[in-house]
Amino acid sequence: EAGVAQSPRYKIIEKRQSVAFWCNPISGHATLYWYQQILGQGPKLLIQFQNNGVVDDSQLPKDRFSAERLKGVDSTLKIQPAKLEDSAVYLCASSFRTSGAAEQFFGPGTRLTVL
Amino acid sequence: SQQGEEDPQALSIQEGENATMNCSYKTSINNLQWYRQNSGRGLVHLILIRSNEREKHSGRLRVTLDTSKKSSSLLITASRAADTASYFCATDSRRNNNDMRFGAGTRLTVKP
């Protein structure tokens, strides 16, 4: 079974530039998550989708971050404009159902460096 | 905001020894999960324990949950060098929209 795919794996940009990350979840997984993991910390949930609808985006900095999952499969996360404090690994995860009792499968992440 | 806090922050042991990591949390939870993260395989699910369970086993892993103390422990027996990784607990609760909230993790080093 193919895992969660993410691209790019690494990205270096200057502050105030824009960047986008892509995620392809495991086939059949209706729920998709984006997490931000700052060095030395645990992952922090940014947004959760159930199919193509947003379930929870309460921790997403909406002034600069946006995410979409138009067809209920792939998802993109965008930052515009980027700040130095956005340097982190952005993890995408998927699960079969929306529930804290569901195991989440994580992608390899995109390491973003903002200079 | 993060829900769980792992203790210790870092742990170094010799191969063959047991490793115990603890997780404390603040609000009532539905479930608690443990994940492992290393550079080779990313973040991987290890075990889930529900709030009405007290202990679960999976291979060399043993997880306990004490809801009265709002704490959990992960025991890895007969550790191997390949167990070197960061270990995170994650909890979900109705207070946090049933989202998973991760702690900062315990960095485990197993010396060969």
mmCIF file with all atom_site columns, C-alpha atoms in Angstrom:
data_model
loop_
_atom_site.group_PDB
_atom_site.id
_atom_site.type_symbol
_atom_site.label_atom_id
_atom_site.label_alt_id
_atom_site.label_comp_id
_atom_site.label_asym_id
_atom_site.label_entity_id
_atom_site.label_seq_id
_atom_site.pdbx_PDB_ins_code
_atom_site.Cartn_x
_atom_site.Cartn_y
_atom_site.Cartn_z
_atom_site.occupancy
_atom_site.B_iso_or_equiv
_atom_site.pdbx_formal_charge
_atom_site.auth_seq_id
_atom_site.auth_comp_id
_atom_site.auth_asym_id
_atom_site.auth_atom_id
_atom_site.pdbx_PDB_model_num
ATOM 1   C CA . GLU A 1 1   ? 0.000   0.000  0.000  1.00 0.00 ? 1   GLU A CA 1
ATOM 2   C CA . ALA A 1 2   ? 1.445   3.377  -0.993 1.00 0.00 ? 2   ALA A CA 1
ATOM 3   C CA . GLY A 1 3   ? 1.924   5.824  1.841  1.00 0.00 ? 3   GLY A CA 1
ATOM 4   C CA . VAL A 1 4   ? 1.180   9.507  2.108  1.00 0.00 ? 4   VAL A CA 1
ATOM 5   C CA . ALA A 1 5   ? 3.123   11.428 -0.512 1.00 0.00 ? 5   ALA A CA 1
ATOM 6   C CA . GLN A 1 6   ? 4.352   14.978 -0.071 1.00 0.00 ? 6   GLN A CA 1
ATOM 7   C CA . SER A 1 7   ? 6.292   17.377 -2.232 1.00 0.00 ? 7   SER A CA 1
ATOM 8   C CA . PRO A 1 8   ? 8.614   19.088 -2.276 1.00 0.00 ? 8   PRO A CA 1
ATOM 9   C CA . ARG A 1 9   ? 10.763  17.516 0.428  1.00 0.00 ? 9   ARG A CA 1
ATOM 10  C CA . TYR A 1 10  ? 12.750  20.693 0.992  1.00 0.00 ? 10  TYR A CA 1
ATOM 11  C CA . LYS A 1 11  ? 12.107  24.348 0.235  1.00 0.00 ? 11  LYS A CA 1
ATOM 12  C CA . ILE A 1 12  ? 14.157  27.454 0.934  1.00 0.00 ? 12  ILE A CA 1
ATOM 13  C CA . ILE A 1 13  ? 12.589  30.858 0.412  1.00 0.00 ? 13  ILE A CA 1
ATOM 14  C CA . GLU A 1 14  ? 13.088  34.414 1.559  1.00 0.00 ? 14  GLU A CA 1
ATOM 15  C CA . LYS A 1 15  ? 10.658  36.111 3.903  1.00 0.00 ? 15  LYS A CA 1
ATOM 16  C CA . ARG A 1 16  ? 7.633   37.663 2.260  1.00 0.00 ? 16  ARG A CA 1
ATOM 17  C CA . GLN A 1 17  ? 7.753   35.129 -0.572 1.00 0.00 ? 17  GLN A CA 1
ATOM 18  C CA . SER A 1 18  ? 4.995   32.595 -1.181 1.00 0.00 ? 18  SER A CA 1
ATOM 19  C CA . VAL A 1 19  ? 5.242   28.822 -1.010 1.00 0.00 ? 19  VAL A CA 1
ATOM 20  C CA . ALA A 1 20  ? 2.932   25.882 -1.596 1.00 0.00 ? 20  ALA A CA 1
ATOM 21  C CA . PHE A 1 21  ? 3.079   22.292 -0.432 1.00 0.00 ? 21  PHE A CA 1
ATOM 22  C CA . TRP A 1 22  ? 1.296   19.323 -1.942 1.00 0.00 ? 22  TRP A CA 1
ATOM 23  C CA . CYS A 1 23  ? -0.035  16.161 -0.310 1.00 0.00 ? 23  CYS A CA 1
ATOM 24  C CA . ASN A 1 24  ? -1.542  12.981 -1.710 1.00 0.00 ? 24  ASN A CA 1
ATOM 25  C CA . PRO A 1 25  ? -3.119  10.848 1.038  1.00 0.00 ? 25  PRO A CA 1
ATOM 26  C CA . ILE A 1 26  ? -3.490  7.109  1.181  1.00 0.00 ? 26  ILE A CA 1
ATOM 27  C CA . SER A 1 27  ? -6.170  5.937  -1.223 1.00 0.00 ? 27  SER A CA 1
ATOM 28  C CA . GLY A 1 28  ? -9.555  5.662  0.462  1.00 0.00 ? 28  GLY A CA 1
ATOM 29  C CA . HIS A 1 29  ? -8.655  7.865  3.425  1.00 0.00 ? 29  HIS A CA 1
ATOM 30  C CA . ALA A 1 30  ? -11.364 10.469 3.771  1.00 0.00 ? 30  ALA A CA 1
ATOM 31  C CA . THR A 1 31  ? -9.639  12.530 6.442  1.00 0.00 ? 31  THR A CA 1
ATOM 32  C CA . LEU A 1 32  ? -6.560  14.619 5.742  1.00 0.00 ? 32  LEU A CA 1
ATOM 33  C CA . TYR A 1 33  ? -4.514  16.694 8.188  1.00 0.00 ? 33  TYR A CA 1
ATOM 34  C CA . TRP A 1 34  ? -1.794  19.316 7.893  1.00 0.00 ? 34  TRP A CA 1
ATOM 35  C CA . TYR A 1 35  ? 0.591   19.740 10.815 1.00 0.00 ? 35  TYR A CA 1
ATOM 36  C CA . GLN A 1 36  ? 3.400   22.181 11.501 1.00 0.00 ? 36  GLN A CA 1
ATOM 37  C CA . GLN A 1 37  ? 6.386   20.832 13.429 1.00 0.00 ? 37  GLN A CA 1
ATOM 38  C CA . ILE A 1 38  ? 8.908   23.366 14.653 1.00 0.00 ? 38  ILE A CA 1
ATOM 39  C CA . LEU A 1 39  ? 12.333  22.007 15.581 1.00 0.00 ? 39  LEU A CA 1
ATOM 40  C CA . GLY A 1 40  ? 12.299  20.459 19.041 1.00 0.00 ? 40  GLY A CA 1
ATOM 41  C CA . GLN A 1 41  ? 8.513   20.444 19.314 1.00 0.00 ? 41  GLN A CA 1
ATOM 42  C CA . GLY A 1 42  ? 5.720   18.040 18.575 1.00 0.00 ? 42  GLY A CA 1
ATOM 43  C CA . PRO A 1 43  ? 3.464   18.414 15.533 1.00 0.00 ? 43  PRO A CA 1
ATOM 44  C CA . LYS A 1 44  ? 0.786   21.097 15.793 1.00 0.00 ? 44  LYS A CA 1
ATOM 45  C CA . LEU A 1 45  ? -2.451  20.614 13.869 1.00 0.00 ? 45  LEU A CA 1
ATOM 46  C CA . LEU A 1 46  ? -3.136  23.372 11.350 1.00 0.00 ? 46  LEU A CA 1
ATOM 47  C CA . ILE A 1 47  ? -6.190  22.077 9.512  1.00 0.00 ? 47  ILE A CA 1
ATOM 48  C CA . GLN A 1 48  ? -8.284  18.942 9.151  1.00 0.00 ? 48  GLN A CA 1
ATOM 49  C CA . PHE A 1 49  ? -10.375 17.983 6.122  1.00 0.00 ? 49  PHE A CA 1
ATOM 50  C CA . GLN A 1 50  ? -13.113 15.396 5.875  1.00 0.00 ? 50  GLN A CA 1
ATOM 51  C CA . ASN A 1 51  ? -13.350 14.679 2.138  1.00 0.00 ? 51  ASN A CA 1
ATOM 52  C CA . ASN A 1 52  ? -13.272 18.216 0.674  1.00 0.00 ? 52  ASN A CA 1
ATOM 53  C CA . GLY A 1 53  ? -14.791 19.970 3.682  1.00 0.00 ? 53  GLY A CA 1
ATOM 54  C CA . VAL A 1 54  ? -12.928 21.660 6.529  1.00 0.00 ? 54  VAL A CA 1
ATOM 55  C CA . VAL A 1 55  ? -13.559 20.031 9.908  1.00 0.00 ? 55  VAL A CA 1
ATOM 56  C CA . ASP A 1 56  ? -11.235 22.174 12.005 1.00 0.00 ? 56  ASP A CA 1
ATOM 57  C CA . ASP A 1 57  ? -8.990  25.089 11.090 1.00 0.00 ? 57  ASP A CA 1
ATOM 58  C CA . SER A 1 58  ? -8.979  26.797 14.467 1.00 0.00 ? 58  SER A CA 1
ATOM 59  C CA . GLN A 1 59  ? -5.160  26.769 14.693 1.00 0.00 ? 59  GLN A CA 1
ATOM 60  C CA . LEU A 1 60  ? -4.506  27.878 11.119 1.00 0.00 ? 60  LEU A CA 1
ATOM 61  C CA . PRO A 1 61  ? -3.097  31.456 10.867 1.00 0.00 ? 61  PRO A CA 1
ATOM 62  C CA . LYS A 1 62  ? -5.616  32.472 8.270  1.00 0.00 ? 62  LYS A CA 1
ATOM 63  C CA . ASP A 1 63  ? -4.022  35.831 7.534  1.00 0.00 ? 63  ASP A CA 1
ATOM 64  C CA . ARG A 1 64  ? -1.189  34.046 5.742  1.00 0.00 ? 64  ARG A CA 1
ATOM 65  C CA . PHE A 1 65  ? -1.991  30.331 5.538  1.00 0.00 ? 65  PHE A CA 1
ATOM 66  C CA . SER A 1 66  ? -4.573  28.708 3.308  1.00 0.00 ? 66  SER A CA 1
ATOM 67  C CA . ALA A 1 67  ? -5.349  25.133 2.376  1.00 0.00 ? 67  ALA A CA 1
ATOM 68  C CA . GLU A 1 68  ? -7.681  23.377 0.022  1.00 0.00 ? 68  GLU A CA 1
ATOM 69  C CA . ARG A 1 69  ? -8.755  19.889 -0.907 1.00 0.00 ? 69  ARG A CA 1
ATOM 70  C CA . LEU A 1 70  ? -10.938 20.533 -3.911 1.00 0.00 ? 70  LEU A CA 1
ATOM 71  C CA . LYS A 1 71  ? -11.734 17.002 -5.066 1.00 0.00 ? 71  LYS A CA 1
ATOM 72  C CA . GLY A 1 72  ? -11.504 15.337 -1.688 1.00 0.00 ? 72  GLY A CA 1
ATOM 73  C CA . VAL A 1 73  ? -8.183  13.668 -2.492 1.00 0.00 ? 73  VAL A CA 1
ATOM 74  C CA . ASP A 1 74  ? -5.033  15.776 -2.945 1.00 0.00 ? 74  ASP A CA 1
ATOM 75  C CA . SER A 1 75  ? -4.476  18.852 -0.846 1.00 0.00 ? 75  SER A CA 1
ATOM 76  C CA . THR A 1 76  ? -2.318  21.947 -1.029 1.00 0.00 ? 76  THR A CA 1
ATOM 77  C CA . LEU A 1 77  ? -1.160  24.182 1.807  1.00 0.00 ? 77  LEU A CA 1
ATOM 78  C CA . LYS A 1 78  ? -0.028  27.699 0.957  1.00 0.00 ? 78  LYS A CA 1
ATOM 79  C CA . ILE A 1 79  ? 1.812   30.369 2.904  1.00 0.00 ? 79  ILE A CA 1
ATOM 80  C CA . GLN A 1 80  ? 1.662   33.924 1.613  1.00 0.00 ? 80  GLN A CA 1
ATOM 81  C CA . PRO A 1 81  ? 3.672   35.863 2.646  1.00 0.00 ? 81  PRO A CA 1
ATOM 82  C CA . ALA A 1 82  ? 6.117   33.724 4.616  1.00 0.00 ? 82  ALA A CA 1
ATOM 83  C CA . LYS A 1 83  ? 7.719   34.876 7.850  1.00 0.00 ? 83  LYS A CA 1
ATOM 84  C CA . LEU A 1 84  ? 10.916  33.708 9.516  1.00 0.00 ? 84  LEU A CA 1
ATOM 85  C CA . GLU A 1 85  ? 8.908   31.899 12.207 1.00 0.00 ? 85  GLU A CA 1
ATOM 86  C CA . ASP A 1 86  ? 7.261   29.726 9.552  1.00 0.00 ? 86  ASP A CA 1
ATOM 87  C CA . SER A 1 87  ? 10.488  27.726 9.260  1.00 0.00 ? 87  SER A CA 1
ATOM 88  C CA . ALA A 1 88  ? 9.382   24.216 10.181 1.00 0.00 ? 88  ALA A CA 1
ATOM 89  C CA . VAL A 1 89  ? 8.540   20.797 8.812  1.00 0.00 ? 89  VAL A CA 1
ATOM 90  C CA . TYR A 1 90  ? 5.038   20.624 7.359  1.00 0.00 ? 90  TYR A CA 1
ATOM 91  C CA . LEU A 1 91  ? 3.529   17.190 7.762  1.00 0.00 ? 91  LEU A CA 1
ATOM 92  C CA . CYS A 1 92  ? 0.539   15.793 5.983  1.00 0.00 ? 92  CYS A CA 1
ATOM 93  C CA . ALA A 1 93  ? -1.351  12.859 7.459  1.00 0.00 ? 93  ALA A CA 1
ATOM 94  C CA . SER A 1 94  ? -4.426  10.882 6.532  1.00 0.00 ? 94  SER A CA 1
ATOM 95  C CA . SER A 1 95  ? -6.755  8.507  8.287  1.00 0.00 ? 95  SER A CA 1
ATOM 96  C CA . PHE A 1 96  ? -9.633  6.286  7.342  1.00 0.00 ? 96  PHE A CA 1
ATOM 97  C CA . ARG A 1 97  ? -12.128 8.108  9.520  1.00 0.00 ? 97  ARG A CA 1
ATOM 98  C CA . THR A 1 98  ? -12.491 11.287 11.472 1.00 0.00 ? 98  THR A CA 1
ATOM 99  C CA . SER A 1 99  ? -11.914 10.292 15.032 1.00 0.00 ? 99  SER A CA 1
ATOM 100 C CA . GLY A 1 100 ? -9.268  10.580 17.661 1.00 0.00 ? 100 GLY A CA 1
ATOM 101 C CA . ALA A 1 101 ? -9.426  6.809  17.790 1.00 0.00 ? 101 ALA A CA 1
ATOM 102 C CA . ALA A 1 102 ? -8.159  6.573  14.241 1.00 0.00 ? 102 ALA A CA 1
ATOM 103 C CA . GLU A 1 103 ? -4.518  5.882  13.494 1.00 0.00 ? 103 GLU A CA 1
ATOM 104 C CA . GLN A 1 104 ? -3.004  8.635  11.401 1.00 0.00 ? 104 GLN A CA 1
ATOM 105 C CA . PHE A 1 105 ? -0.515  7.875  8.665  1.00 0.00 ? 105 PHE A CA 1
ATOM 106 C CA . PHE A 1 106 ? 2.077   10.569 8.102  1.00 0.00 ? 106 PHE A CA 1
ATOM 107 C CA . GLY A 1 107 ? 3.989   11.611 5.030  1.00 0.00 ? 107 GLY A CA 1
ATOM 108 C CA . PRO A 1 108 ? 7.731   12.373 5.064  1.00 0.00 ? 108 PRO A CA 1
ATOM 109 C CA . GLY A 1 109 ? 7.114   16.097 5.435  1.00 0.00 ? 109 GLY A CA 1
ATOM 110 C CA . THR A 1 110 ? 8.348   19.227 3.697  1.00 0.00 ? 110 THR A CA 1
ATOM 111 C CA . ARG A 1 111 ? 11.162  21.060 5.455  1.00 0.00 ? 111 ARG A CA 1
ATOM 112 C CA . LEU A 1 112 ? 10.694  24.802 4.932  1.00 0.00 ? 112 LEU A CA 1
ATOM 113 C CA . THR A 1 113 ? 13.464  27.273 5.634  1.00 0.00 ? 113 THR A CA 1
ATOM 114 C CA . VAL A 1 114 ? 12.571  30.966 5.515  1.00 0.00 ? 114 VAL A CA 1
ATOM 115 C CA . LEU A 1 115 ? 15.591  33.282 5.252  1.00 0.00 ? 115 LEU A CA 1
ATOM 116 C CA . SER B 2 1   ? -1.828  24.385 22.147 1.00 0.00 ? 1   SER B CA 1
ATOM 117 C CA . GLN B 2 2   ? -0.073  21.146 23.029 1.00 0.00 ? 2   GLN B CA 1
ATOM 118 C CA . GLN B 2 3   ? -1.864  18.833 25.404 1.00 0.00 ? 3   GLN B CA 1
ATOM 119 C CA . GLY B 2 4   ? 0.653   16.211 26.466 1.00 0.00 ? 4   GLY B CA 1
ATOM 120 C CA . GLU B 2 5   ? 4.023   16.658 28.064 1.00 0.00 ? 5   GLU B CA 1
ATOM 121 C CA . GLU B 2 6   ? 6.581   13.896 27.844 1.00 0.00 ? 6   GLU B CA 1
ATOM 122 C CA . ASP B 2 7   ? 9.129   13.165 30.507 1.00 0.00 ? 7   ASP B CA 1
ATOM 123 C CA . PRO B 2 8   ? 12.078  12.943 30.346 1.00 0.00 ? 8   PRO B CA 1
ATOM 124 C CA . GLN B 2 9   ? 12.985  15.220 27.451 1.00 0.00 ? 9   GLN B CA 1
ATOM 125 C CA . ALA B 2 10  ? 15.930  12.972 26.635 1.00 0.00 ? 10  ALA B CA 1
ATOM 126 C CA . LEU B 2 11  ? 16.907  9.453  27.644 1.00 0.00 ? 11  LEU B CA 1
ATOM 127 C CA . SER B 2 12  ? 20.089  7.529  26.871 1.00 0.00 ? 12  SER B CA 1
ATOM 128 C CA . ILE B 2 13  ? 20.395  3.800  27.586 1.00 0.00 ? 13  ILE B CA 1
ATOM 129 C CA . GLN B 2 14  ? 22.421  0.780  26.553 1.00 0.00 ? 14  GLN B CA 1
ATOM 130 C CA . GLU B 2 15  ? 21.109  -1.796 24.122 1.00 0.00 ? 15  GLU B CA 1
ATOM 131 C CA . GLY B 2 16  ? 19.176  -4.497 25.954 1.00 0.00 ? 16  GLY B CA 1
ATOM 132 C CA . GLU B 2 17  ? 17.978  -2.206 28.728 1.00 0.00 ? 17  GLU B CA 1
ATOM 133 C CA . ASN B 2 18  ? 14.377  -1.142 29.163 1.00 0.00 ? 18  ASN B CA 1
ATOM 134 C CA . ALA B 2 19  ? 13.249  2.411  28.391 1.00 0.00 ? 19  ALA B CA 1
ATOM 135 C CA . THR B 2 20  ? 10.342  4.115  30.114 1.00 0.00 ? 20  THR B CA 1
ATOM 136 C CA . MET B 2 21  ? 8.830   7.358  28.907 1.00 0.00 ? 21  MET B CA 1
ATOM 137 C CA . ASN B 2 22  ? 6.005   9.212  30.571 1.00 0.00 ? 22  ASN B CA 1
ATOM 138 C CA . CYS B 2 23  ? 3.280   11.497 29.302 1.00 0.00 ? 23  CYS B CA 1
ATOM 139 C CA . SER B 2 24  ? 1.094   13.813 31.335 1.00 0.00 ? 24  SER B CA 1
ATOM 140 C CA . TYR B 2 25  ? -1.900  15.723 30.074 1.00 0.00 ? 25  TYR B CA 1
ATOM 141 C CA . LYS B 2 26  ? -4.269  18.348 31.391 1.00 0.00 ? 26  LYS B CA 1
ATOM 142 C CA . THR B 2 27  ? -7.845  17.665 30.298 1.00 0.00 ? 27  THR B CA 1
ATOM 143 C CA . SER B 2 28  ? -10.011 14.571 30.118 1.00 0.00 ? 28  SER B CA 1
ATOM 144 C CA . ILE B 2 29  ? -9.264  12.582 27.005 1.00 0.00 ? 29  ILE B CA 1
ATOM 145 C CA . ASN B 2 30  ? -10.980 10.132 24.682 1.00 0.00 ? 30  ASN B CA 1
ATOM 146 C CA . ASN B 2 31  ? -7.848  8.335  23.518 1.00 0.00 ? 31  ASN B CA 1
ATOM 147 C CA . LEU B 2 32  ? -4.092  8.493  23.849 1.00 0.00 ? 32  LEU B CA 1
ATOM 148 C CA . GLN B 2 33  ? -1.673  7.438  21.150 1.00 0.00 ? 33  GLN B CA 1
ATOM 149 C CA . TRP B 2 34  ? 2.093   7.006  21.039 1.00 0.00 ? 34  TRP B CA 1
ATOM 150 C CA . TYR B 2 35  ? 4.093   7.787  17.908 1.00 0.00 ? 35  TYR B CA 1
ATOM 151 C CA . ARG B 2 36  ? 7.741   7.361  17.001 1.00 0.00 ? 36  ARG B CA 1
ATOM 152 C CA . GLN B 2 37  ? 9.697   9.709  14.762 1.00 0.00 ? 37  GLN B CA 1
ATOM 153 C CA . ASN B 2 38  ? 13.105  9.144  13.273 1.00 0.00 ? 38  ASN B CA 1
ATOM 154 C CA . SER B 2 39  ? 14.828  10.606 10.280 1.00 0.00 ? 39  SER B CA 1
ATOM 155 C CA . GLY B 2 40  ? 14.503  7.432  8.285  1.00 0.00 ? 40  GLY B CA 1
ATOM 156 C CA . ARG B 2 41  ? 10.804  6.663  8.566  1.00 0.00 ? 41  ARG B CA 1
ATOM 157 C CA . GLY B 2 42  ? 9.119   9.876  9.669  1.00 0.00 ? 42  GLY B CA 1
ATOM 158 C CA . LEU B 2 43  ? 6.273   9.766  12.185 1.00 0.00 ? 43  LEU B CA 1
ATOM 159 C CA . VAL B 2 44  ? 4.887   6.283  12.767 1.00 0.00 ? 44  VAL B CA 1
ATOM 160 C CA . HIS B 2 45  ? 1.952   5.180  14.910 1.00 0.00 ? 45  HIS B CA 1
ATOM 161 C CA . LEU B 2 46  ? 2.881   2.727  17.671 1.00 0.00 ? 46  LEU B CA 1
ATOM 162 C CA . ILE B 2 47  ? -0.142  2.111  19.831 1.00 0.00 ? 47  ILE B CA 1
ATOM 163 C CA . LEU B 2 48  ? -3.525  3.563  20.798 1.00 0.00 ? 48  LEU B CA 1
ATOM 164 C CA . ILE B 2 49  ? -5.117  3.225  24.215 1.00 0.00 ? 49  ILE B CA 1
ATOM 165 C CA . ARG B 2 50  ? -8.662  4.300  24.931 1.00 0.00 ? 50  ARG B CA 1
ATOM 166 C CA . SER B 2 51  ? -9.695  6.180  28.052 1.00 0.00 ? 51  SER B CA 1
ATOM 167 C CA . ASN B 2 52  ? -11.460 3.111  29.448 1.00 0.00 ? 52  ASN B CA 1
ATOM 168 C CA . GLU B 2 53  ? -8.375  0.914  29.052 1.00 0.00 ? 53  GLU B CA 1
ATOM 169 C CA . ARG B 2 54  ? -5.538  0.654  31.535 1.00 0.00 ? 54  ARG B CA 1
ATOM 170 C CA . GLU B 2 55  ? -2.863  -1.293 29.702 1.00 0.00 ? 55  GLU B CA 1
ATOM 171 C CA . LYS B 2 56  ? -2.002  -2.451 26.191 1.00 0.00 ? 56  LYS B CA 1
ATOM 172 C CA . HIS B 2 57  ? 0.824   -4.451 24.713 1.00 0.00 ? 57  HIS B CA 1
ATOM 173 C CA . SER B 2 58  ? 2.305   -4.594 21.257 1.00 0.00 ? 58  SER B CA 1
ATOM 174 C CA . GLY B 2 59  ? 5.443   -6.670 20.817 1.00 0.00 ? 59  GLY B CA 1
ATOM 175 C CA . ARG B 2 60  ? 8.131   -5.091 22.994 1.00 0.00 ? 60  ARG B CA 1
ATOM 176 C CA . LEU B 2 61  ? 5.905   -2.124 23.798 1.00 0.00 ? 61  LEU B CA 1
ATOM 177 C CA . ARG B 2 62  ? 3.747   -1.754 26.876 1.00 0.00 ? 62  ARG B CA 1
ATOM 178 C CA . VAL B 2 63  ? 1.531   1.259  27.419 1.00 0.00 ? 63  VAL B CA 1
ATOM 179 C CA . THR B 2 64  ? -0.318  2.112  30.599 1.00 0.00 ? 64  THR B CA 1
ATOM 180 C CA . LEU B 2 65  ? -2.917  4.790  31.175 1.00 0.00 ? 65  LEU B CA 1
ATOM 181 C CA . ASP B 2 66  ? -3.967  6.262  34.512 1.00 0.00 ? 66  ASP B CA 1
ATOM 182 C CA . THR B 2 67  ? -6.830  8.660  33.903 1.00 0.00 ? 67  THR B CA 1
ATOM 183 C CA . SER B 2 68  ? -7.029  9.624  37.582 1.00 0.00 ? 68  SER B CA 1
ATOM 184 C CA . LYS B 2 69  ? -3.471  10.968 37.353 1.00 0.00 ? 69  LYS B CA 1
ATOM 185 C CA . LYS B 2 70  ? -3.872  12.094 33.746 1.00 0.00 ? 70  LYS B CA 1
ATOM 186 C CA . SER B 2 71  ? -0.749  10.226 32.764 1.00 0.00 ? 71  SER B CA 1
ATOM 187 C CA . SER B 2 72  ? 0.521   7.453  30.529 1.00 0.00 ? 72  SER B CA 1
ATOM 188 C CA . SER B 2 73  ? 3.747   5.560  30.231 1.00 0.00 ? 73  SER B CA 1
ATOM 189 C CA . LEU B 2 74  ? 5.433   3.795  27.338 1.00 0.00 ? 74  LEU B CA 1
ATOM 190 C CA . LEU B 2 75  ? 7.804   0.958  28.170 1.00 0.00 ? 75  LEU B CA 1
ATOM 191 C CA . ILE B 2 76  ? 10.141  -0.463 25.546 1.00 0.00 ? 76  ILE B CA 1
ATOM 192 C CA . THR B 2 77  ? 11.691  -3.716 26.698 1.00 0.00 ? 77  THR B CA 1
ATOM 193 C CA . ALA B 2 78  ? 15.015  -5.134 25.532 1.00 0.00 ? 78  ALA B CA 1
ATOM 194 C CA . SER B 2 79  ? 15.811  -1.976 23.582 1.00 0.00 ? 79  SER B CA 1
ATOM 195 C CA . ARG B 2 80  ? 17.728  -2.037 20.318 1.00 0.00 ? 80  ARG B CA 1
ATOM 196 C CA . ALA B 2 81  ? 19.821  0.593  18.562 1.00 0.00 ? 81  ALA B CA 1
ATOM 197 C CA . ALA B 2 82  ? 17.039  0.825  15.988 1.00 0.00 ? 82  ALA B CA 1
ATOM 198 C CA . ASP B 2 83  ? 14.710  2.124  18.725 1.00 0.00 ? 83  ASP B CA 1
ATOM 199 C CA . THR B 2 84  ? 16.688  5.379  18.724 1.00 0.00 ? 84  THR B CA 1
ATOM 200 C CA . ALA B 2 85  ? 14.088  8.021  17.879 1.00 0.00 ? 85  ALA B CA 1
ATOM 201 C CA . SER B 2 86  ? 11.806  10.661 19.343 1.00 0.00 ? 86  SER B CA 1
ATOM 202 C CA . TYR B 2 87  ? 8.637   9.375  20.985 1.00 0.00 ? 87  TYR B CA 1
ATOM 203 C CA . PHE B 2 88  ? 5.495   11.480 21.180 1.00 0.00 ? 88  PHE B CA 1
ATOM 204 C CA . CYS B 2 89  ? 2.238   11.015 22.995 1.00 0.00 ? 89  CYS B CA 1
ATOM 205 C CA . ALA B 2 90  ? -0.866  12.471 21.425 1.00 0.00 ? 90  ALA B CA 1
ATOM 206 C CA . THR B 2 91  ? -4.262  12.900 23.024 1.00 0.00 ? 91  THR B CA 1
ATOM 207 C CA . ASP B 2 92  ? -7.669  13.789 21.733 1.00 0.00 ? 92  ASP B CA 1
ATOM 208 C CA . SER B 2 93  ? -10.477 15.278 23.762 1.00 0.00 ? 93  SER B CA 1
ATOM 209 C CA . ARG B 2 94  ? -13.864 16.843 23.211 1.00 0.00 ? 94  ARG B CA 1
ATOM 210 C CA . ARG B 2 95  ? -12.424 20.106 24.491 1.00 0.00 ? 95  ARG B CA 1
ATOM 211 C CA . ASN B 2 96  ? -10.092 20.210 21.474 1.00 0.00 ? 96  ASN B CA 1
ATOM 212 C CA . ASN B 2 97  ? -12.687 19.234 18.864 1.00 0.00 ? 97  ASN B CA 1
ATOM 213 C CA . ASN B 2 98  ? -11.442 15.641 19.128 1.00 0.00 ? 98  ASN B CA 1
ATOM 214 C CA . ASP B 2 99  ? -8.239  16.720 17.368 1.00 0.00 ? 99  ASP B CA 1
ATOM 215 C CA . MET B 2 100 ? -4.980  15.037 18.247 1.00 0.00 ? 100 MET B CA 1
ATOM 216 C CA . ARG B 2 101 ? -2.627  17.201 20.296 1.00 0.00 ? 101 ARG B CA 1
ATOM 217 C CA . PHE B 2 102 ? 1.015   16.159 20.532 1.00 0.00 ? 102 PHE B CA 1
ATOM 218 C CA . GLY B 2 103 ? 3.527   16.694 23.291 1.00 0.00 ? 103 GLY B CA 1
ATOM 219 C CA . ALA B 2 104 ? 7.102   17.862 22.719 1.00 0.00 ? 104 ALA B CA 1
ATOM 220 C CA . GLY B 2 105 ? 8.466   14.315 22.774 1.00 0.00 ? 105 GLY B CA 1
ATOM 221 C CA . THR B 2 106 ? 11.177  12.288 24.458 1.00 0.00 ? 106 THR B CA 1
ATOM 222 C CA . ARG B 2 107 ? 14.412  11.828 22.563 1.00 0.00 ? 107 ARG B CA 1
ATOM 223 C CA . LEU B 2 108 ? 15.590  8.225  23.143 1.00 0.00 ? 108 LEU B CA 1
ATOM 224 C CA . THR B 2 109 ? 19.141  7.165  22.304 1.00 0.00 ? 109 THR B CA 1
ATOM 225 C CA . VAL B 2 110 ? 20.001  3.471  22.508 1.00 0.00 ? 110 VAL B CA 1
ATOM 226 C CA . LYS B 2 111 ? 23.730  2.854  22.465 1.00 0.00 ? 111 LYS B CA 1
ATOM 227 C CA . PRO B 2 112 ? 24.961  -0.372 20.874 1.00 0.00 ? 112 PRO B CA 1
#
